[in-house]
Coordinates of C-alpha atoms in Angstrom, one line a residue:
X1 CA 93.2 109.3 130.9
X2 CA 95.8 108.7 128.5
X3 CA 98.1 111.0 128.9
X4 CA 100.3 111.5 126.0
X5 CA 100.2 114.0 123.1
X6 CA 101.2 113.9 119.4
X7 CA 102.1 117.0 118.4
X8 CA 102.1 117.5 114.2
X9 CA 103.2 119.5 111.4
X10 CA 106.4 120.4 112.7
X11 CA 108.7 121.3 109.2
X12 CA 112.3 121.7 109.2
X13 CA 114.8 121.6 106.7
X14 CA 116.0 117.5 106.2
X15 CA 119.9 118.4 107.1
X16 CA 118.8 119.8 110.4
X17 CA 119.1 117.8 113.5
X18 CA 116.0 116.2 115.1
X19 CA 116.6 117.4 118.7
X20 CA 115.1 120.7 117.2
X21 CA 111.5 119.3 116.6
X22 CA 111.6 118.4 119.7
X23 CA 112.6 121.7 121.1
X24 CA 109.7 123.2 118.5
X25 CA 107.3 120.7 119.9
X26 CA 108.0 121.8 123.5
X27 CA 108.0 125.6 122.6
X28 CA 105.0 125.0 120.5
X29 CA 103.3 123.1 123.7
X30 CA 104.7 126.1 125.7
X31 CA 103.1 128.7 124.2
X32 CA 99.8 127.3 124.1
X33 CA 99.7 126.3 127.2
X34 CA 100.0 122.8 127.3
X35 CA 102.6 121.8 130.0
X36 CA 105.1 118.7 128.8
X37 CA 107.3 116.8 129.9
X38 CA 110.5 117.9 128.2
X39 CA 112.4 114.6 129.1
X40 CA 109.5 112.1 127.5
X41 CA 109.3 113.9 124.1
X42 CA 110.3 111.4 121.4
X43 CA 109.6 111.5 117.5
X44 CA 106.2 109.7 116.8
X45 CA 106.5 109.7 113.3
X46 CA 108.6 111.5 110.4
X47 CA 108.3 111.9 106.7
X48 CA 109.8 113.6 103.2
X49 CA 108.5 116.8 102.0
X50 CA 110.1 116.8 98.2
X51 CA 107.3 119.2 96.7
X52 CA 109.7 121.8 96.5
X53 CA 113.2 120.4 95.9
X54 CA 113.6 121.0 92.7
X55 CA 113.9 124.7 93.4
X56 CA 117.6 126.1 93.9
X57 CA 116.2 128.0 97.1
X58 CA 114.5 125.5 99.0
X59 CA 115.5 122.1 100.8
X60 CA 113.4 118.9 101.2
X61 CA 112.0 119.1 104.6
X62 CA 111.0 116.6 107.1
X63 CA 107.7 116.6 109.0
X64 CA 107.3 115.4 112.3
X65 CA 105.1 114.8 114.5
X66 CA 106.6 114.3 118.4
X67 CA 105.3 112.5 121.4
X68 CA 105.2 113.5 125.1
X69 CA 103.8 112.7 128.1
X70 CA 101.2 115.8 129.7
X71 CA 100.0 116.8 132.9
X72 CA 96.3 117.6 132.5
X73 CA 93.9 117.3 130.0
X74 CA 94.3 120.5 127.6
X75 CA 91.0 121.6 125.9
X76 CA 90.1 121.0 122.4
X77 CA 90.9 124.4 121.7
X78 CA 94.7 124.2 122.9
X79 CA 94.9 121.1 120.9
X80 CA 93.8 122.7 117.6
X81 CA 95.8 125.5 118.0
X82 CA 99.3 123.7 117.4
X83 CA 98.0 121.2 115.7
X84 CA 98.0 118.1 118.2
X85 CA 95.7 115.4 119.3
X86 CA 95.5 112.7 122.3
X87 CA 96.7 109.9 121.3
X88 CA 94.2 106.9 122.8
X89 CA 95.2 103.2 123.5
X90 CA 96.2 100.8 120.7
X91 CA 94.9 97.7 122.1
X92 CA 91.5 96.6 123.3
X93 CA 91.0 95.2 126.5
X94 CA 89.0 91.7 125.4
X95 CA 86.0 90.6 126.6
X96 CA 85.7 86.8 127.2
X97 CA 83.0 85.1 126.1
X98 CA 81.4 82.1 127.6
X99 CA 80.2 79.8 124.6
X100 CA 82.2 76.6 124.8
X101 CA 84.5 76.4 121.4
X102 CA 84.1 72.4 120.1
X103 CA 88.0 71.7 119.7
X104 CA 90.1 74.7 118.9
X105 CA 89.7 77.9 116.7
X106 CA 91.1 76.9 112.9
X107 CA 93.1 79.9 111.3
X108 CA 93.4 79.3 107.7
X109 CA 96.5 81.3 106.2
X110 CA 99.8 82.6 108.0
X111 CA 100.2 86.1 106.1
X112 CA 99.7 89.6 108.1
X113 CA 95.6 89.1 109.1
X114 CA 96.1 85.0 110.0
X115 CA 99.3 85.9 111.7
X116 CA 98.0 88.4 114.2
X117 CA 94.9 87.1 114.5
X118 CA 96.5 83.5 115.4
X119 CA 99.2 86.0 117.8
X120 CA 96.0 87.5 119.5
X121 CA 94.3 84.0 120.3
X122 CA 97.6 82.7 121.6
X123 CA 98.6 84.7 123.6
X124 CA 94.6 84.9 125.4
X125 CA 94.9 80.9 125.5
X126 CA 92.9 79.8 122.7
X127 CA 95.4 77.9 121.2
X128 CA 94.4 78.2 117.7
X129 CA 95.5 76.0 114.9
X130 CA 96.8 77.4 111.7
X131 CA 97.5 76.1 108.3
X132 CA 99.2 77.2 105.6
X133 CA 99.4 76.2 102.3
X134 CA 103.0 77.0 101.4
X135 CA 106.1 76.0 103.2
X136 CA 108.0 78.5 106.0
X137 CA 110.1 81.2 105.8
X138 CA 112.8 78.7 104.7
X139 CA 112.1 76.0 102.5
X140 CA 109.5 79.0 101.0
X141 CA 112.3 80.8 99.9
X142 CA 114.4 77.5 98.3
X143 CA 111.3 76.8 96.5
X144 CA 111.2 80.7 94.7
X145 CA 114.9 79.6 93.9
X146 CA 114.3 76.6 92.1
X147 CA 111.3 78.2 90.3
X148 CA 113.5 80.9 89.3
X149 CA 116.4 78.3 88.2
X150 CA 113.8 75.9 86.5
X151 CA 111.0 78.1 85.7
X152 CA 109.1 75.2 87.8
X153 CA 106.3 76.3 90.0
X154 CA 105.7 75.3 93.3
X155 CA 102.7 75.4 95.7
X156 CA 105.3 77.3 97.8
X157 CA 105.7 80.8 96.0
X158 CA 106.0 84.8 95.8
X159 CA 102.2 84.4 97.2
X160 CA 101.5 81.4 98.9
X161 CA 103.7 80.5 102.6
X162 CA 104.7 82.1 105.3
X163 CA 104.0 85.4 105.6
X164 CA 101.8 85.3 102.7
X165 CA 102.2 87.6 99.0
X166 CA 103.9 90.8 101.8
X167 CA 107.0 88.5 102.6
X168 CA 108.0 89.1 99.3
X169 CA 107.0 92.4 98.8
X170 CA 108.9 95.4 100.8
X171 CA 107.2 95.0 103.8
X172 CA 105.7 98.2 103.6
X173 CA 103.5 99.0 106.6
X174 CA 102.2 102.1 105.3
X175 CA 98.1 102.4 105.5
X176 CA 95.2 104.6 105.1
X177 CA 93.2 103.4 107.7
X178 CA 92.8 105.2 111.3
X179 CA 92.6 102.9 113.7
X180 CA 94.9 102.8 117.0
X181 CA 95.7 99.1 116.4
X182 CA 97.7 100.4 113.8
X183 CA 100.1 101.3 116.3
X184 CA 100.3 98.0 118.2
X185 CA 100.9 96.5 114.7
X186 CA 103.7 98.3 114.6
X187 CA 105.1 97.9 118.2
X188 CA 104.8 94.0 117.4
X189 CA 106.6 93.9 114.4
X190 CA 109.1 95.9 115.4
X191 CA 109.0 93.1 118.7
X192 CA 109.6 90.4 116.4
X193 CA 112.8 91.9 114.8
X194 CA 111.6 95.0 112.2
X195 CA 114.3 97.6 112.4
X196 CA 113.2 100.6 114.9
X197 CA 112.5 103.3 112.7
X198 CA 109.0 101.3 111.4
X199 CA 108.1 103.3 114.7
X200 CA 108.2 106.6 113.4
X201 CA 108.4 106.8 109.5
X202 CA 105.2 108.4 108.2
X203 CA 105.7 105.6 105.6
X204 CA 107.6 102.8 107.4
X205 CA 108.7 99.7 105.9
X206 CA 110.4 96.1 106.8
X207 CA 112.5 95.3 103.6
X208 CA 111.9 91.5 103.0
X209 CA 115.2 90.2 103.7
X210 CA 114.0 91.7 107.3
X211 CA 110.7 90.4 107.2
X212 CA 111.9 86.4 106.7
X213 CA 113.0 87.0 110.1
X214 CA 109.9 89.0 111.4
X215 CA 107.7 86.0 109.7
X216 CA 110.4 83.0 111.8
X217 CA 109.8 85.1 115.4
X218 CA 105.9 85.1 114.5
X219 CA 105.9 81.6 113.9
X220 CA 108.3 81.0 117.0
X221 CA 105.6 82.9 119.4
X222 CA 102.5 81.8 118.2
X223 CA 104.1 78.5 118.9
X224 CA 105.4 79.2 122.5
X225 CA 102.1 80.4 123.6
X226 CA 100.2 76.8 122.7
X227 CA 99.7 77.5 119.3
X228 CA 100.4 74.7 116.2
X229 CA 100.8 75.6 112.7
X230 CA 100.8 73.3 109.7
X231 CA 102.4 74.5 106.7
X232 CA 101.5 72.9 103.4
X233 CA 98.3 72.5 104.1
X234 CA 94.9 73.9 102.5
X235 CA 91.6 74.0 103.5
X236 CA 90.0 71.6 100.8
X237 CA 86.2 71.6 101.3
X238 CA 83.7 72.9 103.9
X239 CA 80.0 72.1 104.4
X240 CA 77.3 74.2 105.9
X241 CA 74.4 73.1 107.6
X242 CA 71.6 74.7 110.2
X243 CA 73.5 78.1 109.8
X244 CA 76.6 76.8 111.0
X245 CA 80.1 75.7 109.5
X246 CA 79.1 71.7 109.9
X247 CA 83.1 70.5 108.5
X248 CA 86.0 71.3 107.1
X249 CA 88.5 68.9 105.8
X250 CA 92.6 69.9 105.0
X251 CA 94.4 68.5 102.9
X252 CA 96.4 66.4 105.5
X253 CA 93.3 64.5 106.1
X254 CA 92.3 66.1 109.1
X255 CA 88.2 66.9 109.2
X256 CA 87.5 69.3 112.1
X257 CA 83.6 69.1 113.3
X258 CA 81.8 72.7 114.0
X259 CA 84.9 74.5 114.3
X260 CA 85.5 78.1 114.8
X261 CA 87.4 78.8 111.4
X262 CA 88.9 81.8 110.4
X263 CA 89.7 82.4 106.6
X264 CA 92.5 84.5 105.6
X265 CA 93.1 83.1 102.3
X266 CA 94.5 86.4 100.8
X267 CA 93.9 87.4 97.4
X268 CA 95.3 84.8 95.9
X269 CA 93.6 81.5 96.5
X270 CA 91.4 81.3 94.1
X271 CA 90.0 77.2 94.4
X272 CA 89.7 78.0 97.9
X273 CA 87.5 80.8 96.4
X274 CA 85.9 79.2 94.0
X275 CA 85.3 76.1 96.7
X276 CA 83.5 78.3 99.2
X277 CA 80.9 79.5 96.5
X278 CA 80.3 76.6 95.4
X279 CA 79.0 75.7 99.1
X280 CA 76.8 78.8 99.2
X281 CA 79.2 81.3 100.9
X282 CA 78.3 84.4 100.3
X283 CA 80.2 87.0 98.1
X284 CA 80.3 89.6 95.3
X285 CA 82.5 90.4 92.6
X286 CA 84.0 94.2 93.8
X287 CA 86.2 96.8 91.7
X288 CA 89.9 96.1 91.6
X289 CA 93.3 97.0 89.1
X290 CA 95.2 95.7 86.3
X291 CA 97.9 96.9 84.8
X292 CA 102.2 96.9 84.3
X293 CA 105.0 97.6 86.3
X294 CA 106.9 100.5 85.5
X295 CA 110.9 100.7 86.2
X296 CA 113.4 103.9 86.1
X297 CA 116.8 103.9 87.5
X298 CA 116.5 105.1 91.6
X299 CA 118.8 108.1 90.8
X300 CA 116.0 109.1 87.7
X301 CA 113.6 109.1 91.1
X302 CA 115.8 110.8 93.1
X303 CA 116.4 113.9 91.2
X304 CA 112.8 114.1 90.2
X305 CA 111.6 114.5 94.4
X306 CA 115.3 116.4 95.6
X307 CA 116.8 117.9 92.4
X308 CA 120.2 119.3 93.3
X309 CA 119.9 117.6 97.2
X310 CA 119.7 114.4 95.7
X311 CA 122.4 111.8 96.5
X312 CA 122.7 113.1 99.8
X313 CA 122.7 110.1 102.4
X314 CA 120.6 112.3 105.0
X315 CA 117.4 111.4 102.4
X316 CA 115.6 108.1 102.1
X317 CA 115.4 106.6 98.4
X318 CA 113.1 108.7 96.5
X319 CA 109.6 107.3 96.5
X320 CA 106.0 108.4 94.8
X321 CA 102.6 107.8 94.2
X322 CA 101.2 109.3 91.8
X323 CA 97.3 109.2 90.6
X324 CA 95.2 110.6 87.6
X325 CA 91.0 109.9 87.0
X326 CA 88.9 110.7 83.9
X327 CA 85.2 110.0 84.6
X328 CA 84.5 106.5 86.3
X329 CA 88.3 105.6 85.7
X330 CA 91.1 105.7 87.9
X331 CA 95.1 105.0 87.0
X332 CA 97.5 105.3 89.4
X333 CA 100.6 103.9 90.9
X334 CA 101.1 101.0 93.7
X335 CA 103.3 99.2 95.6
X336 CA 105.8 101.3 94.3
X337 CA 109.4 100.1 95.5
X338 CA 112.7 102.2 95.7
X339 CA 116.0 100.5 94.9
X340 CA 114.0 97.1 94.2
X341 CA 113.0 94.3 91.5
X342 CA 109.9 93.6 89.9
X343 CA 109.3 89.6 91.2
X344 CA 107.7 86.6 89.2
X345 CA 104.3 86.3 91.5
X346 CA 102.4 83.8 89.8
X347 CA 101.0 81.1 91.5
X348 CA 99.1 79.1 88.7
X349 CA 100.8 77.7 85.9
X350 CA 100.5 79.3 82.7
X351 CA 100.0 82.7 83.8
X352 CA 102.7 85.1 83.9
X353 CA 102.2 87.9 87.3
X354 CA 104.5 90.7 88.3
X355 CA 104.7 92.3 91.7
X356 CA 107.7 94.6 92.9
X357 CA 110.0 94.0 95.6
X358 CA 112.7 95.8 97.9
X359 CA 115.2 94.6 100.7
X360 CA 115.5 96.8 103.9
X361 CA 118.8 99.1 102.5
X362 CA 116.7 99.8 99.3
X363 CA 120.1 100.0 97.2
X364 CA 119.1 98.7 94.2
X365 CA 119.5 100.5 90.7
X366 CA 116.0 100.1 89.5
X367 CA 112.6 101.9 90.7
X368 CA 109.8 100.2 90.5
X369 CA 106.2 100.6 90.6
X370 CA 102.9 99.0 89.1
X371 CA 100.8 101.5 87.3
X372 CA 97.3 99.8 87.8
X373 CA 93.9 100.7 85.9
X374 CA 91.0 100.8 88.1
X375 CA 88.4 97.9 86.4
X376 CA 84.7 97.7 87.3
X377 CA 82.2 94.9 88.0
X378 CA 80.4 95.8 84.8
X379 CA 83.8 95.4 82.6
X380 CA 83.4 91.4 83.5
X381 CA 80.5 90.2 84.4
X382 CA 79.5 91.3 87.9
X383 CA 80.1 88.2 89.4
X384 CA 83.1 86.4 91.5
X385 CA 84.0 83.9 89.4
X386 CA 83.8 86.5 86.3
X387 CA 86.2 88.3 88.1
X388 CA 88.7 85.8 88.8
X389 CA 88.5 84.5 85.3
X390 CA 89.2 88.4 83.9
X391 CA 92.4 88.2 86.0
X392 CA 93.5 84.6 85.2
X393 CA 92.8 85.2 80.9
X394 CA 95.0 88.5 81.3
X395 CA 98.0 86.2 83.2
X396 CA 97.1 83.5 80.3
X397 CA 97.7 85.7 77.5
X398 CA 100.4 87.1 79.5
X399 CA 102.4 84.3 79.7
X400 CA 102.1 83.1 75.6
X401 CA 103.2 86.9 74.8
X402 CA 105.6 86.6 76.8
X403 CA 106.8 82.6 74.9
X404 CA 105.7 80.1 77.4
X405 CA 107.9 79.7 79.8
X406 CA 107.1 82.8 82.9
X407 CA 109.0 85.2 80.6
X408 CA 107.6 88.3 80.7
X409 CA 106.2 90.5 77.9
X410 CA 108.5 93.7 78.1
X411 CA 108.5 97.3 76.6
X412 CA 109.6 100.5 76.9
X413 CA 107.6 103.2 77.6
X414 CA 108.9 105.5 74.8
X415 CA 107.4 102.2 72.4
X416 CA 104.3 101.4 74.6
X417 CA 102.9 105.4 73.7
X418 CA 104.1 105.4 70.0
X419 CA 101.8 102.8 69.6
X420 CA 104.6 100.2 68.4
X421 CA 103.9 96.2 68.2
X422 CA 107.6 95.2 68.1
X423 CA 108.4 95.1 72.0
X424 CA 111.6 96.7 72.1
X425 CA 112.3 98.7 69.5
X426 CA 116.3 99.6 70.4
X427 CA 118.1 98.4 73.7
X428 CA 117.0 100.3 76.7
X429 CA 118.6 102.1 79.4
X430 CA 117.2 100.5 82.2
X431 CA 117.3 97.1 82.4
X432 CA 114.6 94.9 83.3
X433 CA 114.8 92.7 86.4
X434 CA 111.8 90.5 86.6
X435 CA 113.1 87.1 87.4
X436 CA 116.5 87.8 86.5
X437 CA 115.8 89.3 83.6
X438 CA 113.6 86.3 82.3
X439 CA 111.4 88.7 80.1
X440 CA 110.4 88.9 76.0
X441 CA 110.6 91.9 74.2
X442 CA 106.6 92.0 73.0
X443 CA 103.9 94.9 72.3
X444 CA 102.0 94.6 76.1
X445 CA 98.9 96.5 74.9
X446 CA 98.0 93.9 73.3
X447 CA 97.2 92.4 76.6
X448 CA 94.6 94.9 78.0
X449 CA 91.0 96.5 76.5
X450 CA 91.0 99.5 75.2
X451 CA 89.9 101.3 78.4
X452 CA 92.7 99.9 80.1
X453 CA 95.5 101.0 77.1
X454 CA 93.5 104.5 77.0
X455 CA 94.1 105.3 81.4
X456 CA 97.5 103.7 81.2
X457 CA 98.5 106.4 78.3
X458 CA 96.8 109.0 80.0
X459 CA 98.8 108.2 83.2
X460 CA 101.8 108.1 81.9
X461 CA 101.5 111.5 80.4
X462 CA 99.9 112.7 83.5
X463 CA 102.6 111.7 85.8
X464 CA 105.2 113.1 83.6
X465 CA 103.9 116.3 84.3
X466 CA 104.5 115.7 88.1
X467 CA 107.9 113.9 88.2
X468 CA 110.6 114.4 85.1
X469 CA 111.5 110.4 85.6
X470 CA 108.1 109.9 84.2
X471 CA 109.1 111.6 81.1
X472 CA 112.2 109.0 80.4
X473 CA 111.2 107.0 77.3
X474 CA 113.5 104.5 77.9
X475 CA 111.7 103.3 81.3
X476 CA 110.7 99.9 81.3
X477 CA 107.2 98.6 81.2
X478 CA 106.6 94.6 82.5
X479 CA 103.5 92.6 82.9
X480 CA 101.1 91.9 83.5
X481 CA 99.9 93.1 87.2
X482 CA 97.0 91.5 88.2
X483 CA 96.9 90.9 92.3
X484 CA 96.6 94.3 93.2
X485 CA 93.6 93.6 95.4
X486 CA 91.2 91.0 95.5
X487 CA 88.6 90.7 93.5
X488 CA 85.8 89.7 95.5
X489 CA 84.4 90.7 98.7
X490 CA 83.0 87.7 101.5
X491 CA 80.2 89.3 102.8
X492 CA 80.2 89.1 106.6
X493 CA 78.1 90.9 109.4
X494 CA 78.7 93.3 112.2
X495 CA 80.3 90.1 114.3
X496 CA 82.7 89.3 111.7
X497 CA 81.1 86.0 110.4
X498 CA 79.9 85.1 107.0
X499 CA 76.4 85.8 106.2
X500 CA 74.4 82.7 107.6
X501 CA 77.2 80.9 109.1
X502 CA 77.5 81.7 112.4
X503 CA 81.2 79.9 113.1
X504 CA 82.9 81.3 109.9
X505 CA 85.2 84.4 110.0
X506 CA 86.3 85.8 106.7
X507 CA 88.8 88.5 107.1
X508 CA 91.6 90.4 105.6
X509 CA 93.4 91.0 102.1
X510 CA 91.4 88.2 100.7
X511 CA 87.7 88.4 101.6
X512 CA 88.2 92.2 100.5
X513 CA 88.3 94.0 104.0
X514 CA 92.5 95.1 103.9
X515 CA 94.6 96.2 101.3
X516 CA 98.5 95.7 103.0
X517 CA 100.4 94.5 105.8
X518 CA 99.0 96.4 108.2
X519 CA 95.4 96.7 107.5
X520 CA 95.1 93.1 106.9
X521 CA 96.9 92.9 110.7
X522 CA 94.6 95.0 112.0
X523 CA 91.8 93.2 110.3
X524 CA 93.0 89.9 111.8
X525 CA 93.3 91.1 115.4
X526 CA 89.6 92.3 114.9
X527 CA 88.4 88.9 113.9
X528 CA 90.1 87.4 117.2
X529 CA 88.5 89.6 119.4
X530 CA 85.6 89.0 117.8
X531 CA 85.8 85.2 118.6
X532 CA 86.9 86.3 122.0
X533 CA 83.7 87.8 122.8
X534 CA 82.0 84.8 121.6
X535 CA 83.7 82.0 122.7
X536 CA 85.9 81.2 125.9
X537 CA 89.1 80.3 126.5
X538 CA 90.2 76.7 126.3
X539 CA 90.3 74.6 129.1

């Protein structure tokens, strides 16, 4: 039996002292008649309740949920009646199996799925080979320099290289999936150097100055336990034959002969996309988002969640997420990042792609957040490469709005609903920062469909109904966002491995089965137990 207990939906004001949900956990425990150990209750996770700051009698609140070891197994009953559940284990015990592997298991991509899947297989002596096709931590960040200097791009950049498109992201490790590996995702990264607190924050994050050296002690351990990686590398062809992966060939020259390959491209490689349908790998164009990012000052955020409390240093930078949907249609908001930057993320030349970024202390001036509009199959063609081509003609005419040279088009809000073709009609207030401030004052609707203009004004009115920033005309409007998710799905079966090819394991952001950090981990550490109960050990 495990034997420990979360106890939830424990509210207190957020200037009182945390000892005390843990002395309402235990007298919660207590009166239900669950006996706990008083000296192993901890805080299992904690986060802002805003919804009423803005009222001179109330206080934002924290929520908690606590931790503690039990005695006995209390009935469902007791359980529900404070609110509390069991919490199971958060690693699988893996079953070997006996299936001789033909070299050793090729992971292809070193962001959050490849990482943890390669992590996994190491550490159960697989030894698995990974390639990457950016550069490390390092020379991945001197190469986002020098595109920033020169406007230059690199193979290295804000989505290809170690880490993959989260090292340069905030690191959030916030998801909507409920699996228990979640929690081992978390115990691991904050193992390989993420600050504690990503532990217990209903909506924990890394920062990605922290993360370069979350991605360097990844790299380091997958190495240690027998592992190799090979960074700029890609996976150039493949060919199938008999139901099998027959080859595949990298880029270094190396050919690998029926090997165990697992592809955790992310969302976006799109040759190595376009490669694998050309050699009959399954896959199907699925729904993803397009859109702008969206900046107000932090303090406009701030006041909007904790009104008079704002300010105070007891309370995290203000954060949201915010959604509105009219008939088949969603708009809503993603990735949003307090006291961050909105990043150049393009990785092809000749398309212009913002993404939003924070460091750990979040202490910024500038909100950001992309406001994406959902967009169906049926909006482009219904099939893969229709889907990739929709994203790469809105990056395209991006990056000529925006004067050729990864400027991006800019506007402010107040301009983008008056209907106004001039960009910037007066100086704003908030000051872009996309690729230090590299952007083009230039009428973005003229970037998107109708349908996509229509749910981006309806949003914004929407949301300013839910948070006053919203209703700041002088907010600043970037794009274009187009990597939201990707836009394809590799069909696989119930054993993880591609439809008819019994050796190949698509997983993660980019064959459509995550959508973040930690779901993409999880994924990955799915696929390798997976393999594991295929294929033994090496020798």
């Amino acid at each position: 039996m495990d034997n420990r207990i979360v106890i939830r939906s424990i509210k207190l004001p957020f200037d009182t002292h945390e000892k005390e949900a843990l002395d309402a956990a235990f007298i919660k425990a207590k009166k239900a008649g669950i006996k706990l150990d008083r000296s192993s209750l901890h805080i299992h996770k904690r986060s802002v309740d805003a919804r009423r700051g803005r009222s001179k009698d109330s206080k934002p609140s924290f929520i908690y949920s606590v931790i503690g070891i039990i005695d006995s197994l209390p009935t469902k009953e007791k359980l529900l009646s404070i609110d509390a559940v069991l919490l199971g284990e958060d690693e699988d015990t893996p079953i070997f199996g006996s299936e001789k592997i033909e070299g050793r298991p090729i992971i292809v991509g070193m962001g959050p799925c490849g990482m943890f899947a390669s992590l996994i297989l190491a550490k159960y002596g697989y030894r698995p080979i990974v390639i990457e096709r950016g550069a490390d931590v390092e020379n991945r960040r001197r190469a986002i320099e020098r595109f920033y200097s020169t406007h230059v791009l690199e193979e290295s950049n804000i989505q290809f290289g170690a880490g993959g498109a989260g090292t340069f992201s905030d690191g959030k490790l916030v998801t909507r999936i409920n699996d228990p590996k979640c929690s081992f995702v978390l115990k691991t990264m904050h193992e390989l150097g993420a600050p504690q607190e990503v532990l217990y924050m209903a909506k924990p994050h890394v920062g990605t100055d922290k993360l370069f050296d979350v991605v360097n002690a990844a790299d380091e351990r997958i190495r240690e336990l027998g592992g190799e990686i090979r960074y700029n590398t890609c996976l150039c062809d493949i060919s199938v034959k008999n139901g099998k992966l027959d080859k595949a060939v990298l880029s270094d020259g190396s050919v690998f002969s029926d090997p165990v390959l697992v592809l955790a491209i992310g969302h976006s490689a799109r040759d190595t996309y376009e490669m694998l349908y050309e050699r009959g790998v399954t896959m199907t164009a699925k729904p993803f988002s397009v859109g702008v990012r969206v900046e107000h000052f932090q303090k406009s955020v701030d006041e909007s969640l904790y009104g008079e409390y704002a300010g105070d240093p007891r309370l995290p930078a203000g954060e949201y997420n915010l959604s509105y949907r009219k008939a088949d249609r969603g708009v809503y908001t993603f990735c949003m990042c307090p006291g961050g930057e909105v990043v150049a993320a393009a990785s092809e030349d000749g398309g212009v792609v913002t993404n939003g970024m924070s460091r750990y202390k979040r202490d910024g001036l500038n909100a950001n957040a992309a406001i994406a509009v959902s967009v169906l199959p049926e909006d482009f063609g219904n099939t893969p490469l229709d889907a990739i081509a929709y994203q790469r003609n809105l990056e395209r005419s991006a990056y000529k709005l925006g004067g050729l040279n990864f400027a991006a088009p800019c506007m402010t809000v107040g301009d983008f609903i008056e209907g106004k073709e001039c960009g910037l009609s007066e100086p704003a207030t908030v000051m872009p920062t996309y690729m230090n401030g590299n952007i083009k004052p230039a009428p973005i609707q003229k970037l998107f469909a109708p349908y996509v203009n229509g749910m981006l004004l309806s949003g914004l009115s929407d949301f300013a109904r839910k948070m006053r920033c919203f209703s700041d005309k002088n907010a600043i409007l970037t794009g274009v966002e187009t990597r939201t998710s990707a836009p394809l799905r590799i069909l696989r079966t119930d054993e993880y491995t591609a439809l008819g090819i019994k050796n190949l394991y698509p997983c993660g952001e980019g064959a459509g089965y995550a959508g973040g950090i930690t779901s993409a981990a999880v994924d990955g550490i799915n696929i390798a137990y997976a393999i594991m109960k295929k294929w033994s050990p090496q020798d």
